[in-house]
Amino acid sequence: MYRTHNCGELRMEHLGTEVVLSGWVQGSRDLGFMMYTDLRDRYGLTQLLFNEQITDKDLFEQARTLGREFVIRVEGTVIERQSKNPNMPTGDIEIQVSKLEILNASKVPPMLIEDEIDEGDDIRMKYRYLDLRRKPVQQNLFFRSKLAIATRAYLADQDFIEVETPVLIKSTPEGARDFVVPSRMNKGQFYALPQSPQTFKQILMVAGFDKYFQIVKCFRDEDLRADRQPEFTQIDCEMSFVTQEQVLETFEGLTRHLFKKLKNVDLPKFPRMTYDEAMSKYGSDKPDIRFGMEFVELGKEELPEGFVVFDNAELVVGICAEGQAAEYSNKDIKKLTEWMQRPQIGAKGLVYVKYNADGSVKSSVGKFYNDEVLKGWLEKFGAKPGDMLLILSGEEEKTRKQLNELRLEMGNRMGLRNPEEFKPLWVVDFPLLEWDEESERFHAMHHPFTSPKAHDVERMLNGDHETMKALRADAYDMVINGVEIGGGSIRIHDRELQSRNFDLLGFTKEEAQAQFGFLLGAFEYGAPPHGGLAFGFDRLCAVMCGQNSIRDFIAFPKNNQGRDMMIEAPSPIHDEQLEELCLKINLPEGD
Ligand code: ASP
């Protein structure tokens, strides 16, 4: 037998018990005549004691050969510790070892197996099996597992059925590039990996399944950031005969249940905010509403002419940073301005107005506006003595985006983004279409299957170009703490309307037929009204645990270049394989 107990289990009540434990050697302290070794497994750490005066010499010598990460089995007696460790659940006891068996030796590991390490990501990913031995990473994966199980249980209880949809499919547009897989049996043809199971879940509704979900891998070939992975997991859901309101209620219910069950947090009722409101108040369609600092615009009446930059700007808009007037010296303001001018943000400048504690006003545009004007601004922003206004100007959309970055940065600096506090909301009424100046085409803001609002259907079928820009969709996003956790829509279930949408998106009839003929076909055989959404499962894990990166909630993630550093993928394949797949490119001689 390898063990009678695990390494996190033994307590004072076990004193005198003969036990067998197995695990990894965390480390040893050799005191010459006594040696302490910490034995680790998934459940915890237990201290082993090798005592030369009590045990035989050979055992003691054998213990001395143990290195970090050796896998061992020990037999011994639970005894009370001389000096107890209150920080360790097993800290009252230790094991007086009588027998030691080395099950497997280990090379000296290239990284420490401790909670806090400062290894770079590359080492951690290359030796992911060692990294995964660390408690914080293990805890994340335990959390993930519990979240998946709780999700399944809740949805099953609500009559959802989990259906697996295929992985080798044809492109489903979600706005990213496809990963493709060549087909050996159909030479020169390719499968695409699903960016989501969108069309399949809609087909399942046509088939009458009524309520579907799936915890499913999705694949998107796009540039990577901390919260993006080329393969990631969704909780994908769809329902028939539902209004937007019913979808929101169902998944607000799921989210509230998950927070209660896993975090013992009672979420408040999710407020709803329209896309337009989110953009004008926060410059973002995923506002972090843990803090205020809402945007305030200055209009012509507050801006007497004189400062060209503001005079010529499409928009002058700012935020009020409470109590920050005294915190920012000229040098600090300069640094903040430079931060805003970095290419990632691209602001031209930053204007401040300090409302000093003594009631005086100081501003970088004091030359152009008198105190009365500046005080008018302060009043409009609702500023109190001690506060500071930060104002940007320029082209409308860009300026809002830049101010969003500044607001979030100020939120961070002022400690207003507490990861233990959760502020969810629904952002609703997204535009249906987005005009892309560069390609001179409409793109679907969500995806091509999203339905316009009922009162916009007529306008969509018959309206002109400008009308299209104003169409609103039954599309919604769930946002928590400034992170888009999920999104979905009520779908088009009418063939004509779906065709019109493909039309608007620039598909010819033939292209639409070739790519989505199956869906249009299905819509001819009694498609029920339906809608749904998908949660980003990795992100939900990260947000619930107050972490920024999804990587450590994925057992084997890819790095920023989309590489798996452990198995070294992607990798070249053999010539024969290329030939078989018709992928061998015969380069001209000499190349
Ligand atoms: N398929 C969508 C997505 O991946 C979600 C949905 O509309 O249900 O974002």
XYZ file of C-alpha atoms and ligand atoms in Angstrom:
600
model
C 0.000 0.000 0.000
C 1.300 3.431 -0.920
C -0.563 5.390 1.701
C -2.976 5.227 4.600
C -3.422 9.001 4.684
C -2.625 11.955 2.462
C -0.164 14.735 3.271
C -2.792 17.235 4.386
C -4.729 15.044 6.719
C -2.978 14.220 9.961
C -3.815 16.074 13.196
C -3.299 15.725 16.963
C -6.112 13.175 17.114
C -3.887 10.837 15.096
C -1.047 10.812 17.670
C 0.394 7.337 17.997
C -1.106 6.096 14.721
C 1.102 4.042 12.427
C 0.822 5.617 8.986
C 2.094 5.226 5.447
C 2.506 8.385 3.345
C 3.674 8.953 -0.206
C 4.539 12.167 -1.995
C 7.217 14.533 -3.228
C 10.115 15.875 -1.173
C 9.566 19.621 -0.829
C 12.862 20.128 0.999
C 14.931 18.946 3.949
C 16.753 20.502 6.890
C 19.657 18.425 8.099
C 20.616 19.181 11.708
C 23.389 16.553 11.838
C 21.682 14.040 14.095
C 18.137 14.825 13.019
C 16.655 15.588 9.672
C 13.333 17.230 8.866
C 11.781 16.661 5.458
C 8.572 18.188 4.141
C 6.521 15.725 2.154
C 4.058 17.204 -0.319
C 1.088 15.991 -2.266
C -2.024 17.626 -3.678
C -3.569 17.786 -0.219
C -0.812 19.500 1.708
C 2.518 19.155 3.465
C 3.500 16.889 6.313
C 6.772 17.086 8.203
C 8.807 13.896 8.419
C 11.390 13.393 11.141
C 14.431 11.175 10.700
C 16.111 10.827 14.062
C 19.492 9.150 14.061
C 19.291 8.361 17.766
C 16.037 6.466 17.369
C 16.110 4.973 13.888
C 18.925 2.883 12.492
C 21.938 4.445 10.818
C 21.152 3.086 7.349
C 17.772 4.753 7.315
C 19.335 8.029 8.325
C 22.000 7.767 5.636
C 19.316 6.918 3.078
C 17.294 9.986 4.119
C 20.363 12.118 3.494
C 20.316 11.154 -0.188
C 16.871 12.662 -0.706
C 16.775 15.603 -3.056
C 14.006 18.015 -3.923
C 11.117 16.429 -5.836
C 12.154 12.834 -5.102
C 9.040 10.659 -4.890
C 9.085 8.619 -1.680
C 7.009 6.338 0.481
C 7.463 6.380 4.237
C 6.164 4.383 7.182
C 6.152 5.871 10.643
C 4.316 7.036 13.735
C 2.428 10.301 14.210
C 4.053 12.220 17.073
C 3.564 15.675 18.570
C 5.901 18.369 17.285
C 8.316 20.101 19.611
C 7.836 23.425 17.888
C 4.445 23.670 16.284
C 3.725 25.575 13.097
C 0.347 27.330 13.375
C 0.484 28.305 9.678
C 0.290 24.710 8.563
C -2.875 22.589 8.921
C -0.671 19.611 9.841
C 1.645 21.854 11.863
C 0.965 20.231 15.258
C 2.343 16.838 14.297
C 5.181 15.141 12.490
C 5.978 11.603 11.399
C 8.715 9.712 13.171
C 9.907 7.715 10.161
C 10.776 4.041 10.545
C 10.988 3.059 6.891
C 11.820 4.962 3.739
C 11.446 3.837 0.163
C 12.552 5.955 -2.761
C 9.947 5.417 -5.473
C 11.628 7.697 -7.956
C 14.568 10.084 -7.923
C 14.450 13.560 -9.460
C 16.974 15.738 -11.176
C 17.435 19.111 -9.513
C 14.365 20.966 -10.800
C 15.020 24.105 -12.860
C 12.511 26.081 -10.823
C 11.267 26.250 -7.260
C 7.994 24.562 -6.412
C 6.761 27.357 -4.188
C 3.790 29.687 -4.065
C 5.730 32.780 -5.081
C 8.388 32.356 -7.723
C 10.052 34.791 -10.062
C 10.688 32.442 -12.958
C 9.844 33.794 -16.399
C 6.843 32.391 -18.222
C 9.001 30.470 -20.671
C 10.543 28.286 -17.985
C 7.195 27.826 -16.297
C 5.580 26.734 -19.541
C 8.433 24.494 -20.675
C 8.351 22.685 -17.349
C 4.619 23.025 -16.915
C 4.470 19.684 -15.033
C 6.651 21.271 -12.349
C 4.775 24.569 -12.450
C 1.529 22.649 -12.045
C 2.854 21.199 -8.782
C 2.675 24.698 -7.286
C -0.244 25.323 -5.008
C -1.601 28.554 -6.565
C -1.744 26.988 -10.025
C -3.312 23.804 -8.650
C -5.888 25.851 -6.769
C -6.846 27.654 -9.963
C -7.442 24.366 -11.713
C -9.451 22.992 -8.795
C -11.528 26.149 -8.954
C -12.040 25.684 -12.667
C -13.147 22.111 -12.219
C -15.649 23.061 -9.514
C -16.989 25.882 -11.655
C -17.544 23.543 -14.607
C -19.283 20.986 -12.415
C -21.521 23.622 -10.790
C -22.383 25.043 -14.223
C -23.377 21.630 -15.546
C -25.463 20.862 -12.478
C -27.305 24.185 -12.582
C -28.061 24.103 -16.281
C -29.066 20.440 -16.229
C -31.472 21.297 -13.420
C -33.011 23.935 -15.675
C -33.586 21.318 -18.412
C -30.606 22.235 -20.564
C -29.090 19.364 -22.510
C -25.356 19.222 -23.183
C -24.665 18.351 -26.806
C -21.241 17.980 -28.357
C -20.850 19.719 -31.688
C -18.086 18.854 -34.149
C -14.586 20.283 -34.106
C -13.852 19.727 -37.780
C -16.253 22.126 -39.431
C -16.574 24.922 -41.921
C -15.767 28.507 -40.973
C -18.127 30.159 -38.478
C -17.487 33.871 -38.506
C -16.898 35.399 -35.089
C -14.578 38.058 -36.376
C -11.240 36.245 -36.114
C -9.197 34.124 -38.500
C -9.829 30.401 -38.682
C -7.412 27.648 -37.852
C -7.684 25.200 -40.705
C -7.026 21.488 -41.000
C -6.228 19.911 -44.373
C -8.293 16.912 -45.375
C -6.351 13.903 -46.657
C -9.398 12.245 -48.105
C -10.657 15.372 -49.843
C -7.539 16.643 -51.502
C -7.026 20.365 -51.532
C -9.894 20.908 -49.098
C -9.829 22.098 -45.529
C -11.851 21.947 -42.385
C -11.954 24.977 -40.131
C -11.855 24.651 -36.360
C -14.895 26.300 -34.777
C -14.512 29.877 -33.579
C -17.681 28.925 -31.732
C -20.444 26.334 -32.192
C -22.782 29.170 -33.222
C -24.426 27.661 -36.301
C -24.657 24.187 -34.768
C -26.448 25.406 -31.696
C -28.910 27.267 -33.890
C -29.472 24.082 -35.895
C -30.113 22.263 -32.601
C -32.883 24.782 -31.915
C -34.360 24.102 -35.361
C -34.211 20.423 -34.378
C -36.311 21.145 -31.315
C -33.844 20.674 -28.453
C -35.188 23.837 -26.843
C -32.363 24.385 -24.328
C -28.766 23.525 -25.167
C -25.438 24.098 -23.514
C -21.906 22.881 -23.950
C -18.631 23.564 -22.191
C -16.622 23.681 -25.344
C -13.263 24.528 -26.852
C -13.243 27.319 -29.434
C -10.360 28.304 -31.692
C -9.484 31.760 -32.961
C -6.321 32.654 -34.797
C -5.703 36.173 -33.573
C -2.960 38.171 -31.937
C -2.579 37.163 -28.325
C -2.783 39.135 -25.121
C -2.902 38.218 -21.469
C -6.602 37.467 -21.623
C -6.576 35.705 -24.988
C -5.574 32.221 -26.033
C -5.815 30.635 -29.490
C -7.897 27.878 -27.947
C -10.193 28.767 -25.110
C -13.346 27.464 -23.499
C -16.890 28.740 -23.625
C -20.020 27.891 -21.734
C -22.099 28.006 -24.875
C -25.889 28.199 -24.533
C -28.981 28.522 -26.682
C -32.731 28.573 -25.981
C -35.879 28.522 -28.109
C -39.043 30.592 -27.769
C -37.366 33.188 -25.576
C -37.222 36.943 -25.489
C -34.013 38.828 -24.719
C -35.358 39.422 -21.234
C -35.717 35.686 -20.558
C -32.177 34.988 -21.758
C -30.779 37.698 -19.495
C -32.725 36.396 -16.512
C -31.655 32.801 -17.086
C -27.962 33.587 -17.250
C -28.026 36.205 -14.560
C -29.461 33.364 -12.481
C -26.625 31.044 -13.462
C -23.993 33.678 -12.689
C -25.519 34.527 -9.353
C -25.662 30.833 -8.469
C -22.001 30.290 -9.396
C -20.794 33.248 -7.332
C -22.800 32.077 -4.342
C -21.715 28.481 -4.619
C -18.022 29.051 -5.288
C -17.304 32.379 -3.614
C -20.177 32.726 -1.169
C -20.821 36.124 -2.739
C -24.359 37.445 -3.181
C -24.322 39.415 -6.397
C -26.677 42.367 -6.630
C -29.291 42.491 -9.386
C -27.426 43.241 -12.609
C -28.091 46.774 -13.800
C -28.719 47.247 -17.518
C -26.960 49.873 -19.528
C -27.392 50.596 -23.206
C -24.360 50.496 -25.439
C -24.787 54.221 -26.148
C -24.863 55.059 -22.452
C -21.786 52.907 -21.754
C -19.871 54.602 -24.538
C -20.799 58.109 -23.482
C -20.283 57.600 -19.728
C -17.261 55.311 -19.821
C -15.938 55.284 -23.394
C -16.139 51.499 -23.313
C -18.706 48.808 -24.003
C -17.369 46.930 -20.982
C -17.322 49.528 -18.241
C -15.813 48.803 -14.855
C -18.531 50.115 -12.574
C -16.744 49.346 -9.318
C -16.036 53.059 -9.329
C -17.635 56.220 -10.707
C -15.431 58.799 -12.409
C -17.987 59.071 -15.192
C -17.205 61.149 -18.253
C -18.370 64.752 -18.307
C -18.452 66.647 -21.598
C -17.776 70.327 -21.934
C -19.959 72.068 -24.516
C -19.566 75.311 -26.433
C -21.272 77.262 -23.633
C -18.517 76.218 -21.181
C -15.703 76.837 -23.648
C -15.309 80.466 -24.664
C -13.027 80.640 -27.703
C -9.323 81.177 -27.239
C -7.664 77.777 -26.785
C -7.342 76.456 -30.336
C -7.031 72.817 -29.353
C -10.416 72.854 -27.635
C -11.923 75.269 -30.171
C -11.251 72.819 -32.986
C -12.040 69.605 -31.137
C -15.024 67.452 -31.991
C -15.267 66.535 -28.313
C -13.914 67.895 -25.033
C -14.461 65.415 -22.255
C -12.955 64.651 -18.872
C -13.119 62.900 -15.541
C -12.882 64.101 -11.969
C -10.273 62.311 -9.867
C -11.391 62.737 -6.294
C -8.831 64.014 -3.814
C -5.983 63.892 -6.330
C -5.142 67.623 -6.627
C -2.431 67.459 -3.983
C -1.160 64.059 -5.134
C 0.038 65.252 -8.526
C 3.063 67.556 -8.836
C 3.867 69.131 -12.209
C 6.300 66.301 -12.735
C 3.649 63.672 -12.009
C 1.267 65.343 -14.448
C 4.011 65.356 -17.049
C 4.571 61.642 -16.518
C 0.860 60.913 -16.736
C 0.682 62.953 -19.953
C 3.556 60.955 -21.408
C 1.790 57.747 -20.413
C -1.260 58.925 -22.338
C 0.892 59.846 -25.330
C 2.363 56.371 -25.737
C 1.421 54.875 -29.103
C -0.847 52.308 -27.398
C -3.109 55.174 -26.321
C -2.068 58.006 -28.630
C -3.483 61.046 -26.828
C -2.103 64.355 -28.069
C -2.077 65.964 -24.651
C -3.766 66.070 -21.281
C -5.312 69.077 -19.587
C -5.689 69.284 -15.838
C -7.625 71.548 -13.525
C -6.752 71.319 -9.844
C -9.322 72.435 -7.322
C -6.931 73.032 -4.428
C -8.011 72.386 -0.863
C -7.878 76.157 -0.147
C -10.429 76.750 -2.910
C -7.939 78.151 -5.441
C -7.812 76.799 -8.974
C -4.765 75.826 -11.005
C -4.826 74.572 -14.563
C -2.603 73.862 -17.519
C -5.047 75.958 -19.557
C -5.215 78.814 -17.021
C -3.813 81.155 -19.699
C -6.847 80.630 -21.896
C -9.702 80.437 -19.444
C -10.304 82.663 -16.438
C -11.122 81.317 -12.977
C -14.804 81.878 -13.475
C -14.831 79.598 -16.514
C -12.711 77.002 -14.749
C -14.970 77.091 -11.704
C -17.899 76.510 -14.052
C -16.189 73.325 -15.213
C -15.514 72.201 -11.658
C -19.141 72.676 -10.872
C -20.258 70.717 -13.928
C -17.985 67.823 -12.880
C -19.285 68.021 -9.320
C -15.729 68.568 -8.070
C -14.954 69.357 -4.438
C -11.863 71.144 -3.096
C -8.978 68.670 -3.333
C -10.206 67.101 -6.588
C -8.559 67.244 -9.986
C -10.109 67.245 -13.443
C -8.327 65.469 -16.281
C -9.569 66.506 -19.698
C -8.943 65.246 -23.230
C -10.065 66.574 -26.560
C -10.095 65.530 -30.191
C -12.011 63.288 -32.507
C -15.032 61.876 -30.721
C -14.586 58.116 -30.794
C -10.823 58.160 -30.270
C -11.025 60.628 -27.407
C -13.579 58.524 -25.554
C -11.380 55.455 -25.914
C -8.362 57.336 -24.639
C -10.291 58.692 -21.687
C -11.456 55.155 -20.912
C -7.799 54.127 -20.570
C -7.092 57.094 -18.338
C -10.127 56.395 -16.179
C -9.060 52.778 -15.663
C -5.488 53.831 -14.903
C -6.668 56.390 -12.359
C -8.980 53.739 -10.909
C -5.937 51.492 -10.435
C -3.759 54.211 -8.977
C -6.473 55.294 -6.577
C -7.115 51.703 -5.447
C -10.699 51.730 -6.674
C -10.552 48.383 -8.483
C -10.728 45.936 -5.649
C -10.514 42.392 -7.069
C -12.626 41.076 -4.187
C -15.543 43.301 -5.116
C -17.799 42.220 -7.987
C -19.881 44.632 -10.037
C -21.726 42.925 -12.866
C -23.954 44.548 -15.464
C -25.623 43.858 -18.788
C -24.740 46.077 -21.706
C -27.667 45.956 -24.145
C -28.885 47.439 -27.437
C -25.654 47.100 -29.374
C -25.596 48.438 -32.925
C -26.351 45.688 -35.446
C -23.744 46.768 -37.968
C -20.482 48.607 -37.842
C -19.246 50.625 -40.820
C -15.603 49.997 -41.601
C -14.102 53.033 -43.335
C -11.090 51.168 -44.592
C -12.792 48.274 -46.356
C -15.907 50.392 -46.977
C -18.074 47.570 -45.729
C -20.410 46.814 -42.934
C -19.261 44.285 -40.360
C -21.571 42.510 -37.977
C -20.965 44.069 -34.570
C -21.703 40.735 -32.905
C -22.036 38.112 -35.643
C -24.111 37.723 -38.818
C -26.875 35.732 -37.087
C -27.872 38.460 -34.657
C -31.375 39.827 -34.984
C -32.174 43.508 -35.279
C -34.635 44.797 -32.711
C -38.207 44.041 -33.761
C -38.917 47.710 -34.461
C -35.840 47.912 -36.721
C -36.702 44.955 -38.969
C -38.676 47.049 -41.422
C -35.916 49.672 -41.623
C -33.329 46.962 -42.136
C -35.250 45.436 -45.032
C -35.988 48.724 -46.767
C -33.754 51.448 -45.348
C -30.879 53.304 -46.983
C -27.198 53.180 -46.092
C -27.380 55.748 -43.272
C -30.331 53.952 -41.714
C -28.247 50.784 -41.463
C -25.752 52.509 -39.188
C -28.502 53.318 -36.708
C -30.020 49.823 -36.491
C -29.965 48.343 -33.028
C -29.730 44.637 -32.252
C -31.131 42.346 -29.595
C -27.537 41.763 -28.551
C -26.134 41.866 -25.050
C -22.895 41.438 -23.137
C -22.416 40.462 -19.535
C -19.641 42.527 -17.997
C -18.059 42.040 -14.573
C -15.439 44.440 -13.245
C -14.686 45.773 -16.708
C -14.244 42.337 -18.258
C -16.547 41.004 -20.938
C -17.621 37.711 -19.419
C -20.160 36.724 -22.007
C -22.190 37.878 -24.920
C -25.018 36.778 -27.102
C -28.111 37.761 -28.980
C -31.562 36.880 -30.155
C -31.010 35.341 -33.569
C -32.577 35.892 -36.909
C -34.843 32.899 -37.592
C -36.368 34.144 -40.803
C -34.681 33.128 -44.023
C -35.367 36.417 -45.846
C -34.033 38.541 -43.036
C -30.937 36.351 -42.743
C -30.346 36.701 -46.499
C -30.721 40.468 -46.225
C -28.147 40.502 -43.432
C -25.648 38.542 -45.537
C -26.358 41.019 -48.314
C -25.600 43.996 -46.098
C -22.413 42.316 -44.941
C -21.239 42.131 -48.524
C -21.800 38.440 -49.264
C -23.036 37.697 -52.772
C -25.999 35.318 -52.960
C -23.630 32.582 -54.126
C -21.140 33.170 -51.315
C -23.893 33.166 -48.699
C -25.286 29.974 -50.172
C -21.869 28.297 -50.312
C -20.947 29.215 -46.747
C -24.261 29.130 -44.936
C -26.604 27.265 -47.264
C -27.204 24.652 -44.567
C -28.483 27.268 -42.129
C -30.622 29.061 -44.698
C -31.926 25.647 -45.706
C -32.773 24.766 -42.109
C -34.644 28.056 -41.779
C -37.012 26.807 -44.490
C -38.190 23.942 -42.310
C -39.710 25.624 -39.317
C -37.034 27.462 -37.313
C -38.333 28.587 -33.920
C -37.469 32.024 -32.543
C -34.296 31.484 -30.532
C -31.403 33.195 -28.814
C -28.556 32.549 -26.441
C -25.120 33.518 -25.363
C -21.676 32.223 -24.567
C -19.558 32.858 -21.508
C -15.787 32.978 -21.749
C -15.172 30.219 -19.235
C -11.465 30.914 -18.686
C -12.187 34.587 -18.133
C -15.029 33.855 -15.766
C -12.596 31.782 -13.687
C -10.000 34.559 -13.681
C -12.458 37.332 -12.775
C -14.053 35.288 -10.006
C -10.577 34.742 -8.545
C -9.588 38.399 -8.990
C -6.809 37.626 -11.473
C -5.976 39.344 -14.738
C -4.540 36.510 -16.750
C -6.514 33.503 -17.958
C -3.314 31.532 -18.480
C -3.110 30.031 -15.056
C -6.638 28.741 -15.303
C -5.653 26.676 -18.317
C -3.626 23.560 -17.599
C -1.509 23.799 -20.732
C -1.722 27.296 -22.190
C 0.105 28.719 -25.187
C 2.521 31.629 -25.036
C 2.232 34.988 -26.813
C 3.449 33.464 -30.055
C 0.735 30.809 -29.837
C 3.317 28.156 -28.958
C 3.061 25.307 -26.515
C 6.529 25.460 -25.006
C 6.327 22.037 -23.399
C 5.451 19.903 -26.392
C 6.961 22.428 -28.803
C 3.987 22.924 -31.048
C 3.406 24.008 -33.718
C 6.177 22.074 -35.451
C 7.126 21.101 -38.990
C 5.769 17.830 -40.371
C 7.415 15.231 -42.590
C 7.558 15.604 -46.333
C 5.503 12.434 -46.798
C 2.761 13.876 -44.653
C 2.814 17.120 -46.614
C 2.601 15.200 -49.847
C -0.269 13.089 -48.632
C -2.132 16.259 -47.737
C -1.314 17.906 -51.052
C 0.517 20.621 -49.176
C 3.991 20.041 -50.530
C 5.137 23.080 -52.388
C 7.859 22.179 -54.845
C 10.246 25.057 -54.774
C 12.177 25.645 -58.009
C 15.688 24.186 -57.986
C 18.315 26.302 -56.343
C 15.872 27.879 -53.833
N -21.160 32.583 -30.558
C -21.102 33.816 -29.828
C -19.657 34.093 -29.404
O -18.812 33.214 -29.453
C -21.955 33.820 -28.613
C -23.403 33.797 -28.933
O -23.870 34.629 -29.717
O -24.098 32.965 -28.350
O -19.353 35.180 -28.985
